[in-house]
Short mmCIF file of C-alpha atoms and ligand atoms in Angstrom, two decimals:
data_model
loop_
_atom_site.label_atom_id
_atom_site.label_comp_id
_atom_site.label_asym_id
_atom_site.label_seq_id
_atom_site.Cartn_x
_atom_site.Cartn_y
_atom_site.Cartn_z
CA MET L 2 -124.69 174.45 -59.71
CA LYS L 3 -125.05 175.95 -63.13
CA LEU L 4 -128.61 176.73 -64.19
CA ILE L 5 -129.56 177.07 -67.84
CA ARG L 6 -132.74 177.83 -69.74
CA PHE L 7 -133.14 176.56 -73.27
CA GLY L 8 -135.58 176.78 -76.15
CA ASP L 9 -137.11 179.47 -78.30
CA GLU L 10 -137.40 183.01 -77.02
CA GLY L 11 -140.23 183.37 -74.53
CA ARG L 12 -140.76 179.61 -74.35
CA GLU L 13 -137.58 178.56 -72.53
CA LYS L 14 -137.50 175.57 -70.22
CA PRO L 15 -135.30 175.21 -67.15
CA GLY L 16 -132.30 172.93 -67.20
CA ILE L 17 -129.01 172.23 -65.55
CA LEU L 18 -125.42 172.12 -66.80
CA LEU L 19 -123.65 169.30 -64.99
CA PRO L 20 -119.94 169.35 -64.13
CA ASP L 21 -119.31 166.72 -66.83
CA GLY L 22 -120.74 169.09 -69.45
CA ARG L 23 -124.10 167.38 -69.91
CA ARG L 24 -127.14 169.62 -70.19
CA LEU L 25 -130.27 168.13 -68.73
CA ASP L 26 -133.88 169.24 -68.97
CA ALA L 27 -135.30 169.99 -65.52
CA SER L 28 -138.79 170.90 -66.72
CA SER L 29 -140.30 167.62 -65.51
CA GLU L 30 -139.67 168.87 -61.96
CA PHE L 31 -139.50 172.65 -62.20
CA GLN L 32 -141.70 175.11 -64.04
CA ASP L 33 -139.15 177.86 -64.54
CA TYR L 34 -136.39 179.77 -62.81
CA ASP L 35 -138.50 182.75 -61.81
CA GLU L 36 -139.49 184.75 -58.76
CA GLY L 37 -141.65 181.95 -57.40
CA PHE L 38 -138.90 179.37 -57.85
CA PHE L 39 -136.33 181.35 -55.86
CA ALA L 40 -138.86 182.54 -53.26
CA ALA L 41 -139.96 178.96 -52.52
CA GLY L 42 -136.43 177.70 -51.96
CA GLY L 43 -136.28 176.17 -55.42
CA LEU L 44 -132.49 176.15 -55.44
CA ASP L 45 -132.44 173.75 -52.49
CA VAL L 46 -134.96 171.45 -54.18
CA LEU L 47 -133.00 171.62 -57.43
CA GLY L 48 -129.85 170.70 -55.53
CA GLU L 49 -131.57 167.64 -54.11
CA TRP L 50 -132.83 166.64 -57.57
CA VAL L 51 -129.29 166.91 -58.94
CA ALA L 52 -127.90 164.93 -55.99
CA ASP L 53 -130.46 162.23 -56.79
CA GLY L 54 -129.08 161.96 -60.32
CA CYS L 55 -131.66 164.19 -62.03
CA PRO L 56 -134.46 161.59 -62.33
CA GLY L 57 -136.58 162.23 -65.43
CA GLY L 58 -134.08 164.73 -66.78
CA ASP L 59 -133.66 164.24 -70.52
CA VAL L 60 -130.57 165.39 -72.38
CA VAL L 61 -131.08 168.81 -73.96
CA ASP L 62 -130.79 168.99 -77.75
CA PRO L 63 -127.24 170.35 -78.28
CA LEU L 64 -128.58 172.64 -81.00
CA ALA L 65 -131.18 174.21 -78.72
CA ARG L 66 -130.87 177.95 -78.19
CA LEU L 67 -129.80 178.98 -74.70
CA GLY L 68 -131.98 181.67 -73.19
CA PRO L 69 -131.13 183.93 -70.27
CA PRO L 70 -130.69 181.61 -67.25
CA VAL L 71 -133.50 183.17 -65.24
CA LYS L 72 -136.90 184.34 -66.40
CA ARG L 73 -137.29 188.02 -67.22
CA PRO L 74 -137.01 189.68 -63.81
CA SER L 75 -139.30 192.17 -62.14
CA LYS L 76 -136.41 194.64 -62.06
CA LEU L 77 -133.08 195.12 -63.72
CA VAL L 78 -131.17 197.54 -61.51
CA CYS L 79 -127.90 198.85 -62.86
CA VAL L 80 -125.01 200.67 -61.25
CA GLY L 81 -123.30 203.45 -63.18
CA LYS L 82 -119.65 204.44 -62.94
CA ASN L 83 -118.74 201.76 -60.40
CA TYR L 84 -115.12 201.39 -61.52
CA LEU L 85 -112.81 204.36 -61.04
CA GLU L 86 -111.12 204.29 -64.45
CA HIS L 87 -114.49 203.96 -66.18
CA ALA L 88 -115.91 206.86 -64.16
CA LYS L 89 -112.96 208.93 -65.40
CA GLU L 90 -113.39 207.96 -69.05
CA ILE L 91 -117.14 208.75 -68.91
CA GLY L 92 -116.59 212.11 -67.21
CA GLU L 93 -119.29 213.65 -64.99
CA GLY L 94 -117.25 213.06 -61.82
CA ILE L 95 -116.53 210.21 -59.43
CA PRO L 96 -119.59 208.94 -57.53
CA THR L 97 -119.55 209.31 -53.76
CA GLU L 98 -122.65 207.09 -53.54
CA PRO L 99 -123.69 204.33 -55.95
CA ALA L 100 -125.29 205.78 -59.10
CA LEU L 101 -128.38 203.69 -59.84
CA PHE L 102 -130.48 203.45 -62.96
CA MET L 103 -133.05 201.04 -64.34
CA LYS L 104 -132.91 199.14 -67.59
CA ALA L 105 -136.21 198.04 -69.16
CA THR L 106 -136.69 194.32 -68.59
CA SER L 107 -137.97 193.99 -72.17
CA ALA L 108 -134.29 194.28 -73.13
CA TRP L 109 -133.81 190.82 -71.58
CA SER L 110 -131.92 188.56 -73.96
CA GLY L 111 -130.13 185.25 -74.27
CA PRO L 112 -126.37 184.73 -74.02
CA PHE L 113 -125.84 184.16 -77.75
CA ASP L 114 -128.69 186.22 -79.19
CA ASP L 115 -127.90 189.03 -81.61
CA VAL L 116 -127.78 192.57 -80.34
CA ILE L 117 -130.01 194.72 -82.54
CA ILE L 118 -129.03 198.28 -83.44
CA PRO L 119 -132.13 200.34 -82.61
CA ARG L 120 -133.57 202.74 -85.15
CA GLY L 121 -131.70 206.02 -85.21
CA SER L 122 -128.74 204.64 -83.32
CA THR L 123 -125.26 205.94 -84.11
CA LYS L 124 -123.36 205.24 -80.88
CA LEU L 125 -123.87 201.63 -79.82
CA ASP L 126 -121.54 200.61 -76.99
CA TYR L 127 -120.72 197.53 -74.91
CA GLU L 128 -120.24 197.15 -71.14
CA VAL L 129 -119.22 193.83 -69.61
CA GLU L 130 -120.56 193.47 -66.06
CA LEU L 131 -120.91 191.02 -63.21
CA ALA L 132 -124.64 190.36 -62.75
CA VAL L 133 -126.05 189.36 -59.38
CA VAL L 134 -129.32 187.44 -59.22
CA ILE L 135 -131.27 187.94 -56.01
CA GLY L 136 -132.46 184.83 -54.20
CA ARG L 137 -134.67 186.20 -51.44
CA VAL L 138 -136.63 189.34 -50.63
CA ALA L 139 -134.20 192.11 -49.73
CA THR L 140 -135.55 195.20 -47.96
CA TYR L 141 -133.28 197.30 -45.74
CA VAL L 142 -130.68 194.55 -45.52
CA ASP L 143 -127.40 195.46 -43.93
CA GLU L 144 -124.06 194.74 -45.54
CA HIS L 145 -123.37 191.73 -43.37
CA GLU L 146 -126.58 190.08 -44.55
CA ALA L 147 -126.36 191.18 -48.16
CA LEU L 148 -124.53 188.23 -49.73
CA ALA L 149 -127.02 185.83 -48.13
CA CYS L 150 -129.60 187.41 -50.46
CA VAL L 151 -127.67 186.32 -53.57
CA ALA L 152 -128.87 183.29 -55.55
CA GLY L 153 -125.97 183.41 -57.98
CA TYR L 154 -123.91 185.25 -60.53
CA ALA L 155 -123.75 185.52 -64.30
CA THR L 156 -122.01 187.44 -67.05
CA PHE L 157 -123.96 190.43 -68.33
CA CYS L 158 -123.54 192.99 -71.09
CA ASP L 159 -125.15 196.37 -70.51
CA PHE L 160 -125.45 197.43 -74.16
CA SER L 161 -125.85 201.19 -74.33
CA GLU L 162 -126.72 203.75 -76.99
CA ARG L 163 -124.68 206.77 -75.98
CA ALA L 164 -126.51 209.38 -78.05
CA PHE L 165 -129.83 208.24 -76.58
CA GLN L 166 -128.22 208.11 -73.13
CA LYS L 167 -126.39 211.41 -73.06
CA GLU L 168 -127.56 213.71 -75.84
CA MET L 169 -131.34 213.53 -75.60
CA GLY L 170 -132.04 214.88 -72.14
CA GLY L 171 -133.48 213.21 -69.09
CA GLN L 172 -132.05 210.14 -67.41
CA TRP L 173 -130.05 207.25 -68.88
CA THR L 174 -133.02 204.94 -69.42
CA LYS L 175 -133.45 205.78 -73.10
CA GLY L 176 -129.94 204.65 -73.91
CA LYS L 177 -130.09 201.43 -71.96
CA SER L 178 -133.42 199.83 -72.74
CA ALA L 179 -133.70 198.82 -76.40
CA ASP L 180 -134.68 195.25 -77.21
CA SER L 181 -131.71 192.86 -76.95
CA PHE L 182 -129.67 195.29 -74.80
CA ALA L 183 -129.54 192.97 -71.76
CA PRO L 184 -128.02 189.58 -72.60
CA MET L 185 -127.17 187.46 -69.56
CA GLY L 186 -125.71 183.99 -69.14
CA PRO L 187 -124.71 181.60 -70.47
CA TRP L 188 -125.69 180.08 -67.13
CA LEU L 189 -126.43 181.16 -63.57
CA VAL L 190 -123.62 180.03 -61.28
CA THR L 191 -125.03 179.59 -57.80
CA ALA L 192 -123.49 181.65 -55.04
CA GLU L 193 -121.77 178.82 -53.20
CA GLU L 194 -119.48 178.29 -56.21
CA ILE L 195 -118.14 181.86 -56.05
CA ALA L 196 -115.99 182.26 -52.97
CA ASP L 197 -115.54 186.02 -53.40
CA PRO L 198 -117.39 188.09 -56.02
CA GLN L 199 -114.72 190.79 -55.72
CA LYS L 200 -111.97 188.55 -57.08
CA LEU L 201 -113.16 187.83 -60.61
CA ARG L 202 -111.54 188.88 -63.86
CA LEU L 203 -113.87 190.33 -66.47
CA TRP L 204 -113.25 191.24 -70.08
CA CYS L 205 -114.86 192.24 -73.35
CA LYS L 206 -113.57 191.60 -76.84
CA VAL L 207 -114.82 193.17 -80.06
CA ASN L 208 -113.95 191.22 -83.21
CA GLY L 209 -111.37 189.38 -81.11
CA GLU L 210 -109.67 192.56 -79.86
CA LEU L 211 -109.52 192.94 -76.09
CA ARG L 212 -111.32 196.20 -75.23
CA GLN L 213 -112.07 195.76 -71.52
CA ASN L 214 -109.83 193.81 -69.16
CA SER L 215 -110.23 194.31 -65.43
CA TRP L 216 -111.32 192.62 -62.27
CA THR L 217 -114.19 193.05 -59.85
CA GLY L 218 -111.83 194.04 -57.04
CA ASP L 219 -111.71 197.47 -58.70
CA MET L 220 -115.38 198.20 -58.00
CA LEU L 221 -115.87 201.43 -56.09
CA PHE L 222 -118.82 199.81 -54.25
CA SER L 223 -118.76 196.06 -53.64
CA VAL L 224 -121.60 193.63 -54.33
CA ARG L 225 -122.26 193.53 -50.61
CA GLN L 226 -122.45 197.31 -50.38
CA LEU L 227 -124.58 197.61 -53.51
CA ILE L 228 -127.27 195.18 -52.39
CA ALA L 229 -127.53 196.86 -49.00
CA TYR L 230 -127.62 200.29 -50.63
CA ILE L 231 -130.23 199.44 -53.28
CA SER L 232 -132.44 197.79 -50.65
CA ARG L 233 -132.77 201.15 -48.89
CA PHE L 234 -134.63 202.53 -51.89
CA MET L 235 -136.57 199.55 -53.24
CA THR L 236 -137.32 195.95 -52.37
CA LEU L 237 -135.25 193.52 -54.38
CA LEU L 238 -137.37 190.49 -55.21
CA PRO L 239 -136.20 186.93 -55.84
CA GLY L 240 -135.03 186.66 -59.43
CA ASP L 241 -134.25 190.37 -59.73
CA VAL L 242 -130.95 191.26 -61.34
CA VAL L 243 -128.37 193.81 -60.26
CA ALA L 244 -125.78 194.74 -62.89
CA THR L 245 -122.78 195.96 -60.94
CA GLY L 246 -121.14 198.34 -63.40
CA THR L 247 -118.48 198.11 -66.06
CA PRO L 248 -114.73 198.74 -66.05
CA CYS L 249 -112.93 201.10 -68.43
CA GLY L 250 -112.42 200.47 -72.11
CA VAL L 251 -115.89 201.16 -73.50
CA ALA L 252 -116.19 202.55 -77.02
CA MET L 253 -117.21 206.01 -75.77
CA GLY L 254 -114.07 206.26 -73.65
CA ARG L 255 -111.73 205.88 -76.61
CA SER L 256 -110.23 208.63 -78.67
CA PRO L 257 -111.73 208.64 -81.19
CA PRO L 258 -114.72 206.60 -79.92
CA ARG L 259 -115.05 203.20 -81.54
CA TYR L 260 -118.76 202.40 -81.51
CA LEU L 261 -120.17 199.08 -82.64
CA GLN L 262 -121.21 198.55 -86.24
CA ALA L 263 -123.42 195.95 -87.91
CA GLY L 264 -121.41 192.79 -88.36
CA ASP L 265 -119.24 193.29 -85.28
CA PHE L 266 -118.89 190.43 -82.84
CA VAL L 267 -118.89 191.14 -79.10
CA GLU L 268 -117.72 188.64 -76.49
CA CYS L 269 -118.06 189.35 -72.78
CA GLY L 270 -116.77 187.13 -70.00
CA VAL L 271 -116.43 186.94 -66.24
CA GLU L 272 -114.03 184.47 -64.66
CA GLY L 273 -115.81 181.25 -63.74
CA LEU L 274 -119.14 182.42 -65.16
CA GLY L 275 -118.71 181.82 -68.89
CA GLU L 276 -118.88 184.08 -71.90
CA LEU L 277 -121.61 185.84 -73.88
CA ALA L 278 -121.31 186.30 -77.64
CA GLN L 279 -123.37 188.83 -79.62
CA ARG L 280 -123.40 189.53 -83.32
CA VAL L 281 -124.36 193.15 -83.97
CA VAL L 282 -127.21 193.37 -86.47
CA ALA L 283 -129.22 196.23 -87.95
CA SER L 284 -132.82 196.67 -86.89
CA LYS L 285 -135.31 195.43 -89.43
CA GLY L 286 -136.77 198.33 -91.35
CA ILE L 287 -133.70 200.59 -91.43
ZN1 ZN D 315 -123.51 199.47 -67.16
#
């Protein structure tokens, strides 16, 4: 299944994208795609509703904004330097264990929403990633059990401000957390549709130029390993999102760096999961 959320920011309703391309409103049956939905086995109930022909499901206005396909999660856990060539272009060595960091969930954003240049920013960068949405509570899971904890997958862009990230001390959080820095979507593809999350192409284009072009088989630590690893340090809750790292080709890794400017257009895609599209806009007031 492909889950969508639609409507104005903060007021999205749940819906479904059917294989024939129709978008139907599921809000007559389901409140939202949130922690409670996944924890209560909502995906199974949704599957039954779809199998029944989506009774009561109105067609979604084609002009409606698409929001992120799950409600803002309790946690947005990111993995740094998880592709060898990207680890090299970033510098700072090759990780021997997954490098984890958190991104503020207030950065949560829809698949076609603008990305806003934060005040004082000079080094805005893009990072296409495979996002994993957790479907059940995961604490100390082992690798063999890890994929059973996955509700589905989506395309994600880990927008990053490199000066905030690397030149202002402390951890990476400052460079990763501005409003609009975490677009995900355009839909959540449920796990049974993805036979192997390590066999997906992923790419990023800026103004139509291919900047990142790789595949998830190049991850240093697989989705399975990452979920097991993260669950040693924190409990992953239903609806939480794990961003699994980006391949090489980011703006910072180029010589000279080619950071994003207002007016640029960023498209990120993962095979089978659809594409995001962000217009880069200046923050109001600068
Ligand atoms: Zn990233």
